[in-house]
Coordinates of C-alpha atoms in Angstrom, one line a residue:
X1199 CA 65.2 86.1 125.8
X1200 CA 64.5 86.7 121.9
X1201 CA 67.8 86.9 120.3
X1202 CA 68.7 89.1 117.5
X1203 CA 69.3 88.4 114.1
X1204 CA 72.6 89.1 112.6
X1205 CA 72.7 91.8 110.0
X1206 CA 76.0 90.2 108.5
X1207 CA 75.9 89.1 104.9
X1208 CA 77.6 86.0 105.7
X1209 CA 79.8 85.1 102.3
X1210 CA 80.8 81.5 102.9
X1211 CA 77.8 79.8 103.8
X1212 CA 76.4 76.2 104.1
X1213 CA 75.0 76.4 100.8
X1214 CA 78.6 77.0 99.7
X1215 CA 80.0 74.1 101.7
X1216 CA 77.2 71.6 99.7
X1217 CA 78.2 73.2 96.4
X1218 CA 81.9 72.3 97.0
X1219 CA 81.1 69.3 98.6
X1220 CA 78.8 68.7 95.4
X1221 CA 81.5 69.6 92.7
X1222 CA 84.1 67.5 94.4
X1223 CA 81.3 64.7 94.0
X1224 CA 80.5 64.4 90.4
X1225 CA 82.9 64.6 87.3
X1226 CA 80.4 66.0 85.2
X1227 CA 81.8 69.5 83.4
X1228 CA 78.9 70.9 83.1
X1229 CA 77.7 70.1 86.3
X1230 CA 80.9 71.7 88.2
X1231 CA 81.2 74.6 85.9
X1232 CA 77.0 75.3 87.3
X1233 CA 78.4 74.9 90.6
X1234 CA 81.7 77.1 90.5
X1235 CA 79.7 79.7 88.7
X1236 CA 77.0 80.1 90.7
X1237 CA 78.0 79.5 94.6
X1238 CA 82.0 78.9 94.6
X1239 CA 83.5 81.6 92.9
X1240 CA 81.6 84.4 94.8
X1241 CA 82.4 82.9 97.7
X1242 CA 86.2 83.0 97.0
X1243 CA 86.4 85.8 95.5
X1244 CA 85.2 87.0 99.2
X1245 CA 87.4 85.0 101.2
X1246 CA 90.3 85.7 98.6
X1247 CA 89.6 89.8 99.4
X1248 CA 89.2 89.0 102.8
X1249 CA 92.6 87.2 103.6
X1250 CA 94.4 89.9 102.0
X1251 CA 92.9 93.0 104.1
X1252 CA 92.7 90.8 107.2
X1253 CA 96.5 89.9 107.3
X1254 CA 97.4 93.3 105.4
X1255 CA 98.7 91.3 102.2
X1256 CA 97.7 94.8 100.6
X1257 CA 101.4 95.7 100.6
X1258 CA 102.5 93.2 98.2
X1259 CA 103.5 94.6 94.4
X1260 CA 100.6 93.9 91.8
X1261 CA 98.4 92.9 94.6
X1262 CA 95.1 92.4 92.3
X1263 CA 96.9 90.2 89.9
X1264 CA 98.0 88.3 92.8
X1265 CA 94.6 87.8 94.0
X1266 CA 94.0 86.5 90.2
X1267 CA 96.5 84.2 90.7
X1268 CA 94.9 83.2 93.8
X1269 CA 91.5 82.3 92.2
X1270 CA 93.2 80.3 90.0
X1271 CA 95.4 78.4 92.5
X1272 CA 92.4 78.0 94.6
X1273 CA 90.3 76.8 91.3
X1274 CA 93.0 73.8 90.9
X1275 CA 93.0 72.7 94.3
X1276 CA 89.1 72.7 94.4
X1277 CA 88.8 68.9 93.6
X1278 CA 91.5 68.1 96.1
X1279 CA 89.5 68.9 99.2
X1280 CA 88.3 65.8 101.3
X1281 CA 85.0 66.8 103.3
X1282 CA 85.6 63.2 105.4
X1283 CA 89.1 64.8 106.6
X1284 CA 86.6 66.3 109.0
X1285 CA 87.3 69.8 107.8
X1286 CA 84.9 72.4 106.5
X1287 CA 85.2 73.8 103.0
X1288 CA 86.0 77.5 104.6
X1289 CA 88.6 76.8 107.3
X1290 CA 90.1 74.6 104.4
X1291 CA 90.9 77.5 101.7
X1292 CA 91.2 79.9 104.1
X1293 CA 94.5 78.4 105.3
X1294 CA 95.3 77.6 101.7
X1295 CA 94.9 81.2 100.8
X1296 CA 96.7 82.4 103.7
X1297 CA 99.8 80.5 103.2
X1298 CA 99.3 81.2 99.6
X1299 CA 99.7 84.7 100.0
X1300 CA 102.2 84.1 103.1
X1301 CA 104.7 82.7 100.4
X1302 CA 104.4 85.5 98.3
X1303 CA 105.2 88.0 100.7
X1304 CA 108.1 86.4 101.9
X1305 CA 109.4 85.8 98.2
X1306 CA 108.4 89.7 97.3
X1307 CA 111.0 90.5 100.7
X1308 CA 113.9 87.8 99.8
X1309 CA 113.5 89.5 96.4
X1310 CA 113.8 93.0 98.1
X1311 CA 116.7 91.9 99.9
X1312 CA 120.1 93.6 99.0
X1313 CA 122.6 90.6 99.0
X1314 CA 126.3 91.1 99.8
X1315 CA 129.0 88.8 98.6
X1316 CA 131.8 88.1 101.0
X1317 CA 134.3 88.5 98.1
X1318 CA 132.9 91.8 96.9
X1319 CA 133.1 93.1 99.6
X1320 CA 136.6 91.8 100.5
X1321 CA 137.6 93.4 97.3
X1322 CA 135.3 97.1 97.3
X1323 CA 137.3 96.9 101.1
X1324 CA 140.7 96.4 99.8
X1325 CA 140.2 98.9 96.9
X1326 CA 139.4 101.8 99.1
X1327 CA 142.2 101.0 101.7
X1328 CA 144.6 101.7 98.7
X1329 CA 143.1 104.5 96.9
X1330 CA 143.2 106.0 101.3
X1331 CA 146.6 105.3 100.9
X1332 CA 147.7 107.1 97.7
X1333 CA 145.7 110.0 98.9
X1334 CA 147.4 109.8 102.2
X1335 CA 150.7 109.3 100.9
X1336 CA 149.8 112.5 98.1
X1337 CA 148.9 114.4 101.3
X1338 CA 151.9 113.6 102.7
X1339 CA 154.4 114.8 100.0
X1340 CA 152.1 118.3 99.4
X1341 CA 152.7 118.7 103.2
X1342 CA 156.4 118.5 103.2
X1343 CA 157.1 120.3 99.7
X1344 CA 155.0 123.0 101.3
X1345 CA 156.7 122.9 104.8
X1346 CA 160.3 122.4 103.1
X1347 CA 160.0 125.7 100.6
X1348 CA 158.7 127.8 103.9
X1349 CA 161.5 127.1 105.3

C-alpha cells in the first residue's frame, strides 16, 4: 500500500527541535541570535497564533499585544528548556504558552468581575430601607389629610 504524503506545512519541525536544542547548547550571541532568527522565531510565532485560535484566547482585550508579550515571555524561557527532561521542544512551549495565555484570561475575568463589599452593601441596604420609610410615612399623612378633609 503506497501511502500518501501529507500536504500539511508542518510549522514545528525537527529542524526546529535541533535549533532549540542548538541554541540551548552554545552561549555564543551571535550564534543563538542565527538560530532564533532563522528557525525559532517562525516557529513560535506559529505555535503562539495557533494556541490562541485553538483554545479561542481570541476574546482576550489587546489580543495581538498579548501575543507580543508572548514571544517575549517565550524568548526568556528559551534557554531554560532541558531536552534530557525527555520532553520535545514543541509539547514544551506549547504548554508554556497555553498556561501563559490561560493566566491571562483568568486575570482579564477577575478584572471584569464586579466586586461587592459586605459593608456597602449593608449600608446602600440600610439607606434605602429609610428613604422607603419617609416615603411611606409621607404617603401615609397625604392619605389621611386627604381622607380627613373629605370627610
Amino acid at each position: 500500500m503506497i501511502r500518501k504524503k501529507s500536504n500539511k506545512n508542518h510549522y514545528f519541525t525537527i529542524d526546529t527541535e535541533r535549533a532549540i536544542i542548538a541554541y540551548c547548547d552554545t552561549e555564543c550571541l551571535v550564534e543563538r541570535t542565527k538560530l532564533y532568527i532563522e528557525q525559532i522565531q517562525p516557529a513560535f510565532n506559529e505555535l503562539v497564533d495557533k494556541i490562541v485560535y485553538t483554545y479561542k484566547f481570541t476574546s482576550l482585550e489587546n489580543i495581538d499585544s498579548h501575543k507580543d508579550e508572548c514571544k517575549i515571555w517565550l524568548t526568556t524561557i528559551l534557554g531554560k528548556f532541558k531536552p534530557d527532561n525527555g520532553a520535545k521542544a514543541f509539547s514544551y512551549f506549547s504548554v508554556v504558552t497555553k498556561n501563559w495565555f490561560t493566566h491571562k484570561a483568568k486575570k482579564q475575568n477577575q478584572k471584569n468581575r464586579r466586586e461587592v463589599h459586605y459593608d456597602t452593601m449593608i449600608r446602600e441596604i440600610e439607606v434605602m430601607s429609610s428613604t422607603e420609610d419617609g416615603y411611606c410615612e409621607q404617603l401615609e399623612n397625604r392619605e389621611f389629610w386627604e381622607f380627613l378633609l373629605k370627610e
